[in-house]
Amino acid sequence: MNAHDSEKVVGTLLARGYREVPTPEEADLVLYNTCSIRDKAEQKVFTRLQNFKREAGKGKVFAVLGCVAQQEGERIFERAPHVSLVAGSASYTRLPEMLVQLEEGNRRVTGLSLDTDETFDTPFTRRDNPHRAYITIIEGCDKSCAYCVVPFTRGPERSRTGESVLAEARRLAESGYTEIQLLGQNVNSYRDPSPAAWDFATLLARTAEVPGIRRVRYTTSHPRDFIKAIVDAMDSNPVLCNHVHLPVQSGSNRVLGAMQRLYTREQYLERIAWIKNARRKMALTTDIIVGFPGETEADFEETLTLLDEVQYDSLFSFKYSPRPNTAALAMEDKIPDAEKARRLMVLNEKQRAIQIRRNAEFIGSLEEVLVEGHNPATGQWIGRTSQNRTLNFTHPPNGGASLVGRYLNVRVTRSGPNSLAGESAANVM
Ligand code: SF4
């Protein structure tokens, strides 16, 4: 979401006549978009701002955007006095107005209100990728997971109208985009604010019908709001990629309760069963936090048994990191960092073995990939399957023409823990 916010901010600046330069050294205005989901990311912001300080005397203007801006607010001006603009994502609709204030020489401009029902819906988005585009469908979050800063930094849930999402998808298809990724902190709680009142499953199905769009993905899901109609929609239209990212965070009901995740292991597994029982073979990925306050060895073991049971295709794992304002901050039974690191290692080793096994099952199969790049060092092309697997492949010499953005059938010949390798079937589509 941050990457896409940056695309919208850059587009807004370009529309006002700004020009993008390759390095911060060449810029008159430096905007730093930030993440505070983990403590380490936040520390990096202040180190980077410190490095920028040397440049401040040269008339450069500095801005801090995103979650650290929202969380630290005007304290950023104290820690980094050379910063002139501090704005959280819930205030980006005011960005043009804030830019005017900066241009007028105002040295302290803020956009920190979370009190909004607007989304940052701009026609000016400047996109980084010419084939795959993000579309935000919902911003903010109304859940209150005990470890998470998002409700404090991105504000309450606000959905865009289904018609404005489809209009953006049509514009993208007309300009050559073939893959769309619908974005939101919790896409499953999407609710069209227009009288049509589409839910997420309906929006998914309608987006998949936009002519020219060949792939639709979405991220991220909350298991509590993940309903069977979503799987049914995916099952009935192959344009909807066969991959579900369903963050579980822990396999222990005790820890899930403490995390205020609003579902049990059993309810989560019920959703996994819907996905596994679909006619199309869907890839499953998740997020896991180890070392949440009070997580015992037995709780952690339950997370490991969940991995055995689900057999994820991939996962993102994190050591719990205390964040400001969150309920977990006040919880007893902190886990030492060395123990968190041990659990993370055990988890990742188990998952690596699962991935080696699961990826090996693809050897011999024919997969359609969207070509994303070329690696000159290996001579291989880099593709992505509908299941979101990276598939590196060789292709017969074609006079140096780029395949990027094309859809190809690739025969899988080898596999590793994190990717597949193969040879193109050479019939460019
Ligand atoms: S659902 Fe929970 S983890 Fe996800 S953004 Fe909302 S509060 Fe954070």
GROMACS .gro file of C-alpha atoms and ligand atoms in nm:
model
  437
    1MET     CA    1   0.000   0.000   0.000
    2ASN     CA    2   0.289   0.231   0.073
    3ALA     CA    3   0.439   0.171  -0.270
    4HIS     CA    4   0.107   0.258  -0.431
    5ASP     CA    5   0.063   0.565  -0.207
    6SER     CA    6   0.403   0.681  -0.337
    7GLU     CA    7   0.281   0.634  -0.695
    8LYS     CA    8  -0.021   0.854  -0.620
    9VAL     CA    9   0.189   1.120  -0.445
   10VAL     CA   10   0.439   1.132  -0.734
   11GLY     CA   11   0.150   1.160  -0.982
   12THR     CA   12  -0.003   1.446  -0.784
   13LEU     CA   13   0.332   1.631  -0.786
   14LEU     CA   14   0.387   1.574  -1.159
   15ALA     CA   15   0.037   1.708  -1.230
   16ARG     CA   16   0.135   2.027  -1.045
   17GLY     CA   17   0.436   2.072  -1.272
   18TYR     CA   18   0.705   1.908  -1.060
   19ARG     CA   19   0.969   1.697  -1.233
   20GLU     CA   20   1.109   1.370  -1.100
   21VAL     CA   21   1.489   1.345  -1.064
   22PRO     CA   22   1.693   1.027  -1.022
   23THR     CA   23   1.859   1.104  -0.685
   24PRO     CA   24   1.772   1.298  -0.366
   25GLU     CA   25   2.090   1.502  -0.423
   26GLU     CA   26   1.940   1.655  -0.739
   27ALA     CA   27   1.600   1.727  -0.583
   28ASP     CA   28   1.469   2.055  -0.443
   29LEU     CA   29   1.189   1.872  -0.264
   30VAL     CA   30   1.249   1.533  -0.100
   31LEU     CA   31   0.944   1.338   0.020
   32TYR     CA   32   1.018   1.040   0.239
   33ASN     CA   33   0.734   0.787   0.257
   34THR     CA   34   0.758   0.582   0.573
   35CYS     CA   35   0.645   0.258   0.739
   36SER     CA   36   0.611   0.200   1.113
   37ILE     CA   37   0.479  -0.156   1.112
   38ARG     CA   38   0.799  -0.264   1.287
   39ASP     CA   39   1.039  -0.080   1.510
   40LYS     CA   40   1.336  -0.139   1.275
   41ALA     CA   41   1.162   0.032   0.982
   42GLU     CA   42   1.089   0.332   1.203
   43GLN     CA   43   1.450   0.361   1.322
   44LYS     CA   44   1.565   0.365   0.960
   45VAL     CA   45   1.350   0.673   0.895
   46PHE     CA   46   1.531   0.878   1.155
   47THR     CA   47   1.875   0.758   1.042
   48ARG     CA   48   1.787   0.855   0.685
   49LEU     CA   49   1.655   1.194   0.798
   50GLN     CA   50   1.982   1.251   0.984
   51ASN     CA   51   2.173   1.178   0.664
   52PHE     CA   52   1.953   1.427   0.478
   53LYS     CA   53   2.038   1.698   0.733
   54ARG     CA   54   2.360   1.791   0.555
   55GLU     CA   55   2.152   1.879   0.248
   56ALA     CA   56   1.910   2.104   0.436
   57GLY     CA   57   2.135   2.409   0.419
   58LYS     CA   58   2.129   2.395   0.038
   59GLY     CA   59   1.768   2.515   0.018
   60LYS     CA   60   1.613   2.172  -0.010
   61VAL     CA   61   1.269   2.113   0.135
   62PHE     CA   62   1.202   1.784   0.320
   63ALA     CA   63   0.873   1.607   0.383
   64VAL     CA   64   0.790   1.296   0.586
   65LEU     CA   65   0.481   1.105   0.476
   66GLY     CA   66   0.315   0.780   0.581
   67CYS     CA   67   0.281   0.594   0.907
   68VAL     CA   68   0.582   0.732   1.096
   69ALA     CA   69   0.459   1.082   1.008
   70GLN     CA   70   0.116   1.000   1.146
   71GLN     CA   71   0.251   0.831   1.457
   72GLU     CA   72   0.522   1.082   1.550
   73GLY     CA   73   0.339   1.391   1.424
   74GLU     CA   74   0.495   1.724   1.518
   75ARG     CA   75   0.766   1.545   1.723
   76ILE     CA   76   0.936   1.490   1.385
   77PHE     CA   77   0.999   1.867   1.366
   78GLU     CA   78   1.184   1.841   1.701
   79ARG     CA   79   1.390   1.535   1.605
   80ALA     CA   80   1.457   1.660   1.251
   81PRO     CA   81   1.413   2.040   1.240
   82HIS     CA   82   1.498   2.049   0.868
   83VAL     CA   83   1.165   1.876   0.787
   84SER     CA   84   0.890   2.111   0.658
   85LEU     CA   85   0.595   1.879   0.592
   86VAL     CA   86   0.462   1.592   0.805
   87ALA     CA   87   0.154   1.414   0.669
   88GLY     CA   88  -0.014   1.078   0.730
   89SER     CA   89  -0.188   0.885   0.454
   90ALA     CA   90  -0.538   0.975   0.577
   91SER     CA   91  -0.457   1.339   0.484
   92TYR     CA   92  -0.324   1.281   0.132
   93THR     CA   93  -0.645   1.415  -0.022
   94ARG     CA   94  -0.520   1.753   0.110
   95LEU     CA   95  -0.181   1.709  -0.054
   96PRO     CA   96  -0.231   1.969  -0.333
   97GLU     CA   97  -0.332   2.224  -0.071
   98MET     CA   98  -0.032   2.133   0.151
   99LEU     CA   99   0.201   2.169  -0.149
  100VAL     CA  100   0.070   2.523  -0.204
  101GLN     CA  101   0.158   2.606   0.158
  102LEU     CA  102   0.511   2.463   0.109
  103GLU     CA  103   0.556   2.659  -0.215
  104GLU     CA  104   0.456   2.976  -0.029
  105GLY     CA  105   0.755   2.916   0.198
  106ASN     CA  106   0.566   2.781   0.497
  107ARG     CA  107   0.822   2.594   0.711
  108ARG     CA  108   0.583   2.383   0.920
  109VAL     CA  109   0.299   2.217   0.731
  110THR     CA  110   0.109   1.924   0.880
  111GLY     CA  111  -0.163   1.684   0.768
  112LEU     CA  112  -0.232   1.462   1.066
  113SER     CA  113  -0.608   1.437   1.101
  114LEU     CA  114  -0.751   1.085   1.095
  115ASP     CA  115  -1.103   1.221   1.092
  116THR     CA  116  -1.193   1.154   0.731
  117ASP     CA  117  -1.431   0.949   0.523
  118GLU     CA  118  -1.241   1.021   0.201
  119THR     CA  119  -1.000   0.796   0.014
  120PHE     CA  120  -0.694   0.924  -0.173
  121ASP     CA  121  -0.855   0.862  -0.509
  122THR     CA  122  -0.653   1.053  -0.767
  123PRO     CA  123  -0.649   1.037  -1.149
  124PHE     CA  124  -0.281   1.142  -1.150
  125THR     CA  125  -0.118   0.819  -1.029
  126ARG     CA  126   0.227   0.771  -1.189
  127ARG     CA  127   0.277   0.394  -1.205
  128ASP     CA  128   0.612   0.216  -1.160
  129ASN     CA  129   0.519  -0.097  -1.354
  130PRO     CA  130   0.383  -0.082  -1.711
  131HIS     CA  131   0.194  -0.413  -1.694
  132ARG     CA  132   0.074  -0.468  -1.336
  133ALA     CA  133  -0.116  -0.191  -1.159
  134TYR     CA  134  -0.241  -0.143  -0.805
  135ILE     CA  135  -0.590  -0.015  -0.731
  136THR     CA  136  -0.677   0.082  -0.374
  137ILE     CA  137  -1.032  -0.028  -0.293
  138ILE     CA  138  -1.037   0.038   0.081
  139GLU     CA  139  -0.816   0.242   0.313
  140GLY     CA  140  -0.770   0.227   0.690
  141CYS     CA  141  -0.881  -0.046   0.929
  142ASP     CA  142  -1.158  -0.084   1.189
  143LYS     CA  143  -1.007  -0.392   1.358
  144SER     CA  144  -0.790  -0.356   1.666
  145CYS     CA  145  -0.533  -0.635   1.657
  146ALA     CA  146  -0.331  -0.596   1.975
  147TYR     CA  147   0.008  -0.563   1.801
  148CYS     CA  148  -0.086  -0.337   1.510
  149VAL     CA  149  -0.033   0.035   1.453
  150VAL     CA  150  -0.238   0.056   1.136
  151PRO     CA  151  -0.569   0.173   1.293
  152PHE     CA  152  -0.368   0.457   1.454
  153THR     CA  153  -0.173   0.551   1.143
  154ARG     CA  154  -0.416   0.494   0.855
  155GLY     CA  155  -0.741   0.582   1.026
  156PRO     CA  156  -1.087   0.426   0.994
  157GLU     CA  157  -1.203   0.209   0.703
  158ARG     CA  158  -1.316   0.398   0.394
  159SER     CA  159  -1.423   0.208   0.080
  160ARG     CA  160  -1.428   0.351  -0.274
  161THR     CA  161  -1.738   0.308  -0.484
  162GLY     CA  162  -1.737  -0.005  -0.698
  163GLU     CA  163  -1.800   0.207  -1.007
  164SER     CA  164  -1.486   0.419  -0.946
  165VAL     CA  165  -1.278   0.100  -0.901
  166LEU     CA  166  -1.413  -0.042  -1.229
  167ALA     CA  167  -1.360   0.289  -1.409
  168GLU     CA  168  -0.993   0.285  -1.299
  169ALA     CA  169  -0.960  -0.080  -1.409
  170ARG     CA  170  -1.106   0.007  -1.752
  171ARG     CA  171  -0.867   0.303  -1.792
  172LEU     CA  172  -0.575   0.077  -1.700
  173ALA     CA  173  -0.682  -0.192  -1.947
  174GLU     CA  174  -0.716   0.071  -2.221
  175SER     CA  175  -0.359   0.185  -2.156
  176GLY     CA  176  -0.222  -0.170  -2.184
  177TYR     CA  177  -0.224  -0.303  -1.828
  178THR     CA  178  -0.323  -0.668  -1.804
  179GLU     CA  179  -0.279  -0.739  -1.432
  180ILE     CA  180  -0.452  -0.561  -1.149
  181GLN     CA  181  -0.391  -0.595  -0.778
  182LEU     CA  182  -0.674  -0.474  -0.554
  183LEU     CA  183  -0.535  -0.328  -0.234
  184GLY     CA  184  -0.657  -0.267   0.116
  185GLN     CA  185  -0.558  -0.329   0.476
  186ASN     CA  186  -0.853  -0.564   0.490
  187VAL     CA  187  -1.006  -0.605   0.144
  188ASN     CA  188  -1.262  -0.854   0.279
  189SER     CA  189  -1.448  -0.583   0.468
  190TYR     CA  190  -1.489  -0.380   0.147
  191ARG     CA  191  -1.839  -0.239   0.116
  192ASP     CA  192  -1.935  -0.021  -0.180
  193PRO     CA  193  -2.067   0.305  -0.031
  194SER     CA  194  -2.294   0.364  -0.334
  195PRO     CA  195  -2.652   0.227  -0.335
  196ALA     CA  196  -2.522  -0.082  -0.521
  197ALA     CA  197  -2.353  -0.182  -0.189
  198TRP     CA  198  -2.132  -0.450  -0.350
  199ASP     CA  199  -1.935  -0.669  -0.115
  200PHE     CA  200  -1.578  -0.775  -0.192
  201ALA     CA  201  -1.676  -1.098  -0.370
  202THR     CA  202  -1.899  -0.901  -0.610
  203LEU     CA  203  -1.630  -0.639  -0.671
  204LEU     CA  204  -1.378  -0.917  -0.748
  205ALA     CA  205  -1.615  -1.082  -0.996
  206ARG     CA  206  -1.692  -0.748  -1.170
  207THR     CA  207  -1.324  -0.650  -1.193
  208ALA     CA  208  -1.244  -0.984  -1.355
  209GLU     CA  209  -1.496  -0.903  -1.630
  210VAL     CA  210  -1.318  -0.584  -1.743
  211PRO     CA  211  -1.211  -0.647  -2.107
  212GLY     CA  212  -0.833  -0.668  -2.147
  213ILE     CA  213  -0.762  -0.759  -1.784
  214ARG     CA  214  -0.607  -1.107  -1.771
  215ARG     CA  215  -0.514  -1.132  -1.404
  216VAL     CA  216  -0.665  -0.992  -1.085
  217ARG     CA  217  -0.499  -1.035  -0.744
  218TYR     CA  218  -0.584  -0.890  -0.408
  219THR     CA  219  -0.419  -0.826  -0.075
  220THR     CA  220  -0.463  -0.844   0.215
  221SER     CA  221  -0.732  -1.054   0.379
  222HIS     CA  222  -0.856  -1.081   0.736
  223PRO     CA  223  -0.974  -1.438   0.809
  224ARG     CA  224  -1.274  -1.316   1.010
  225ASP     CA  225  -1.421  -1.138   0.705
  226PHE     CA  226  -1.311  -1.395   0.448
  227ILE     CA  227  -1.639  -1.548   0.327
  228LYS     CA  228  -1.699  -1.849   0.105
  229ALA     CA  229  -1.843  -1.629  -0.171
  230ILE     CA  230  -1.486  -1.504  -0.233
  231VAL     CA  231  -1.365  -1.858  -0.304
  232ASP     CA  232  -1.672  -1.921  -0.520
  233ALA     CA  233  -1.599  -1.607  -0.726
  234MET     CA  234  -1.236  -1.716  -0.771
  235ASP     CA  235  -1.340  -2.066  -0.862
  236SER     CA  236  -1.570  -1.947  -1.139
  237ASN     CA  237  -1.339  -1.703  -1.319
  238PRO     CA  238  -0.974  -1.794  -1.401
  239VAL     CA  239  -0.894  -1.422  -1.442
  240LEU     CA  240  -0.898  -1.416  -1.060
  241CYS     CA  241  -0.552  -1.553  -0.978
  242ASN     CA  242  -0.549  -1.878  -0.787
  243HIS     CA  243  -0.365  -1.749  -0.482
  244VAL     CA  244  -0.501  -1.656  -0.139
  245HIS     CA  245  -0.290  -1.475   0.118
  246LEU     CA  246  -0.466  -1.536   0.448
  247PRO     CA  247  -0.265  -1.406   0.746
  248VAL     CA  248  -0.307  -1.634   1.048
  249GLN     CA  249  -0.041  -1.485   1.283
  250SER     CA  250  -0.050  -1.780   1.528
  251GLY     CA  251  -0.175  -2.138   1.548
  252SER     CA  252  -0.268  -2.109   1.916
  253ASN     CA  253  -0.617  -2.006   2.021
  254ARG     CA  254  -0.477  -1.856   2.341
  255VAL     CA  255  -0.240  -1.631   2.144
  256LEU     CA  256  -0.504  -1.548   1.881
  257GLY     CA  257  -0.731  -1.436   2.167
  258ALA     CA  258  -0.456  -1.220   2.319
  259MET     CA  259  -0.388  -1.074   1.974
  260GLN     CA  260  -0.760  -0.984   1.943
  261ARG     CA  261  -0.771  -1.149   1.603
  262LEU     CA  262  -1.143  -1.238   1.633
  263TYR     CA  263  -1.116  -1.597   1.502
  264THR     CA  264  -1.005  -1.934   1.633
  265ARG     CA  265  -0.770  -2.185   1.479
  266GLU     CA  266  -1.074  -2.397   1.394
  267GLN     CA  267  -1.253  -2.109   1.218
  268TYR     CA  268  -0.934  -2.031   1.026
  269LEU     CA  269  -0.901  -2.395   0.919
  270GLU     CA  270  -1.262  -2.390   0.800
  271ARG     CA  271  -1.166  -2.113   0.556
  272ILE     CA  272  -0.858  -2.308   0.449
  273ALA     CA  273  -1.087  -2.604   0.375
  274TRP     CA  274  -1.306  -2.386   0.147
  275ILE     CA  275  -0.994  -2.284  -0.044
  276LYS     CA  276  -0.854  -2.638  -0.066
  277ASN     CA  277  -1.190  -2.774  -0.181
  278ALA     CA  278  -1.213  -2.531  -0.472
  279ARG     CA  279  -1.207  -2.684  -0.819
  280ARG     CA  280  -0.903  -2.474  -0.913
  281LYS     CA  281  -0.582  -2.549  -0.726
  282MET     CA  282  -0.512  -2.240  -0.515
  283ALA     CA  283  -0.180  -2.138  -0.360
  284LEU     CA  284  -0.197  -2.045   0.008
  285THR     CA  285   0.034  -1.802   0.185
  286THR     CA  286   0.025  -1.639   0.526
  287ASP     CA  287   0.187  -1.408   0.782
  288ILE     CA  288   0.308  -1.533   1.121
  289ILE     CA  289   0.431  -1.344   1.425
  290VAL     CA  290   0.651  -1.535   1.673
  291GLY     CA  291   0.723  -1.424   2.029
  292PHE     CA  292   0.399  -1.236   2.095
  293PRO     CA  293   0.386  -1.150   2.471
  294GLY     CA  294   0.296  -1.463   2.668
  295GLU     CA  295   0.352  -1.707   2.377
  296THR     CA  296   0.464  -2.030   2.545
  297GLU     CA  297   0.660  -2.312   2.385
  298ALA     CA  298   0.331  -2.504   2.365
  299ASP     CA  299   0.165  -2.211   2.182
  300PHE     CA  300   0.455  -2.197   1.940
  301GLU     CA  301   0.429  -2.574   1.882
  302GLU     CA  302   0.066  -2.515   1.779
  303THR     CA  303   0.184  -2.272   1.513
  304LEU     CA  304   0.422  -2.541   1.387
  305THR     CA  305   0.144  -2.801   1.371
  306LEU     CA  306  -0.069  -2.549   1.179
  307LEU     CA  307   0.209  -2.533   0.916
  308ASP     CA  308   0.196  -2.914   0.891
  309GLU     CA  309  -0.179  -2.905   0.853
  310VAL     CA  310  -0.212  -2.623   0.598
  311GLN     CA  311   0.109  -2.680   0.395
  312TYR     CA  312   0.150  -2.315   0.293
  313ASP     CA  313   0.319  -2.236  -0.036
  314SER     CA  314   0.506  -1.949   0.128
  315LEU     CA  315   0.490  -1.734   0.438
  316PHE     CA  316   0.611  -1.405   0.579
  317SER     CA  317   0.738  -1.445   0.934
  318PHE     CA  318   0.817  -1.175   1.187
  319LYS     CA  319   0.948  -1.145   1.542
  320TYR     CA  320   0.693  -0.956   1.751
  321SER     CA  321   0.798  -0.593   1.784
  322PRO     CA  322   0.627  -0.363   2.037
  323ARG     CA  323   0.459  -0.065   1.872
  324PRO     CA  324   0.333   0.260   2.022
  325ASN     CA  325  -0.037   0.295   2.118
  326THR     CA  326  -0.107  -0.078   2.081
  327ALA     CA  327  -0.275  -0.298   2.344
  328ALA     CA  328   0.014  -0.549   2.342
  329LEU     CA  329   0.248  -0.283   2.475
  330ALA     CA  330   0.102  -0.323   2.824
  331MET     CA  331   0.108  -0.705   2.821
  332GLU     CA  332   0.325  -0.901   3.062
  333ASP     CA  333   0.550  -1.192   2.975
  334LYS     CA  334   0.778  -1.038   2.722
  335ILE     CA  335   0.981  -1.298   2.529
  336PRO     CA  336   1.360  -1.240   2.514
  337ASP     CA  337   1.484  -1.146   2.169
  338ALA     CA  338   1.713  -1.451   2.147
  339GLU     CA  339   1.412  -1.678   2.206
  340LYS     CA  340   1.209  -1.494   1.941
  341ALA     CA  341   1.500  -1.539   1.700
  342ARG     CA  342   1.517  -1.912   1.781
  343ARG     CA  343   1.145  -1.958   1.718
  344LEU     CA  344   1.170  -1.765   1.393
  345MET     CA  345   1.452  -1.993   1.279
  346VAL     CA  346   1.264  -2.313   1.371
  347LEU     CA  347   0.953  -2.185   1.192
  348ASN     CA  348   1.142  -2.089   0.879
  349GLU     CA  349   1.329  -2.422   0.865
  350LYS     CA  350   1.002  -2.612   0.880
  351GLN     CA  351   0.848  -2.391   0.613
  352ARG     CA  352   1.154  -2.428   0.389
  353ALA     CA  353   1.112  -2.806   0.393
  354ILE     CA  354   0.742  -2.767   0.306
  355GLN     CA  355   0.823  -2.530   0.017
  356ILE     CA  356   1.090  -2.763  -0.125
  357ARG     CA  357   0.830  -3.041  -0.131
  358ARG     CA  358   0.546  -2.828  -0.270
  359ASN     CA  359   0.754  -2.666  -0.542
  360ALA     CA  360   0.888  -3.006  -0.654
  361GLU     CA  361   0.529  -3.111  -0.729
  362PHE     CA  362   0.532  -2.863  -1.021
  363ILE     CA  363   0.815  -3.034  -1.212
  364GLY     CA  364   0.681  -3.140  -1.551
  365SER     CA  365   0.379  -2.909  -1.542
  366LEU     CA  366   0.301  -2.635  -1.794
  367GLU     CA  367   0.247  -2.295  -1.630
  368GLU     CA  368   0.136  -1.967  -1.782
  369VAL     CA  369   0.359  -1.680  -1.667
  370LEU     CA  370   0.347  -1.305  -1.704
  371VAL     CA  371   0.706  -1.212  -1.791
  372GLU     CA  372   0.836  -0.954  -1.543
  373GLY     CA  373   1.202  -0.918  -1.630
  374HIS     CA  374   1.528  -1.059  -1.760
  375ASN     CA  375   1.838  -1.158  -1.568
  376PRO     CA  376   2.138  -1.088  -1.794
  377ALA     CA  377   2.371  -1.274  -1.554
  378THR     CA  378   2.188  -1.607  -1.601
  379GLY     CA  379   2.032  -1.532  -1.940
  380GLN     CA  380   1.696  -1.631  -1.790
  381TRP     CA  381   1.363  -1.454  -1.810
  382ILE     CA  382   1.169  -1.399  -1.487
  383GLY     CA  383   0.800  -1.487  -1.489
  384ARG     CA  384   0.520  -1.508  -1.235
  385THR     CA  385   0.252  -1.774  -1.235
  386SER     CA  386  -0.111  -1.717  -1.144
  387GLN     CA  387  -0.028  -1.884  -0.810
  388ASN     CA  388   0.227  -1.604  -0.757
  389ARG     CA  389   0.529  -1.833  -0.792
  390THR     CA  390   0.845  -1.699  -0.951
  391LEU     CA  391   0.934  -1.910  -1.254
  392ASN     CA  392   1.274  -1.837  -1.414
  393PHE     CA  393   1.300  -1.974  -1.764
  394THR     CA  394   1.503  -1.994  -2.081
  395HIS     CA  395   1.361  -1.894  -2.418
  396PRO     CA  396   1.497  -1.955  -2.770
  397PRO     CA  397   1.692  -1.658  -2.917
  398ASN     CA  398   1.441  -1.406  -3.052
  399GLY     CA  399   1.662  -1.133  -3.196
  400GLY     CA  400   1.691  -0.948  -2.866
  401ALA     CA  401   1.320  -0.859  -2.842
  402SER     CA  402   1.192  -0.812  -2.490
  403LEU     CA  403   0.936  -1.056  -2.359
  404VAL     CA  404   0.849  -0.840  -2.059
  405GLY     CA  405   0.474  -0.796  -2.028
  406ARG     CA  406   0.396  -1.101  -2.246
  407TYR     CA  407   0.216  -1.416  -2.134
  408LEU     CA  408   0.401  -1.740  -2.210
  409ASN     CA  409   0.358  -2.108  -2.138
  410VAL     CA  410   0.660  -2.247  -1.956
  411ARG     CA  411   0.743  -2.611  -1.884
  412VAL     CA  412   0.878  -2.648  -1.527
  413THR     CA  413   1.200  -2.853  -1.521
  414ARG     CA  414   1.350  -2.775  -1.179
  415SER     CA  415   1.244  -2.638  -0.842
  416GLY     CA  416   1.399  -2.487  -0.532
  417PRO     CA  417   1.262  -2.366  -0.199
  418ASN     CA  418   1.167  -2.021  -0.332
  419SER     CA  419   1.121  -2.054  -0.707
  420LEU     CA  420   1.075  -2.275  -1.008
  421ALA     CA  421   1.285  -2.298  -1.325
  422GLY     CA  422   1.189  -2.410  -1.673
  423GLU     CA  423   1.190  -2.367  -2.049
  424SER     CA  424   0.939  -2.166  -2.247
  425ALA     CA  425   0.710  -2.358  -2.474
  426ALA     CA  426   0.802  -2.077  -2.719
  427ASN     CA  427   0.448  -1.990  -2.824
  428VAL     CA  428   0.429  -1.625  -2.729
  429MET     CA  429   0.065  -1.529  -2.669
  430SF4     S1  430  -0.670  -0.627   1.051
  430SF4    FE1  431  -0.542  -0.616   1.235
  430SF4     S2  432  -0.332  -0.650   1.153
  430SF4    FE2  433  -0.460  -0.596   0.977
  430SF4     S3  434  -0.436  -0.373   0.959
  430SF4    FE3  435  -0.620  -0.408   1.083
  430SF4     S4  436  -0.547  -0.399   1.296
  430SF4    FE4  437  -0.367  -0.427   1.164
   0.00000   0.00000   0.00000
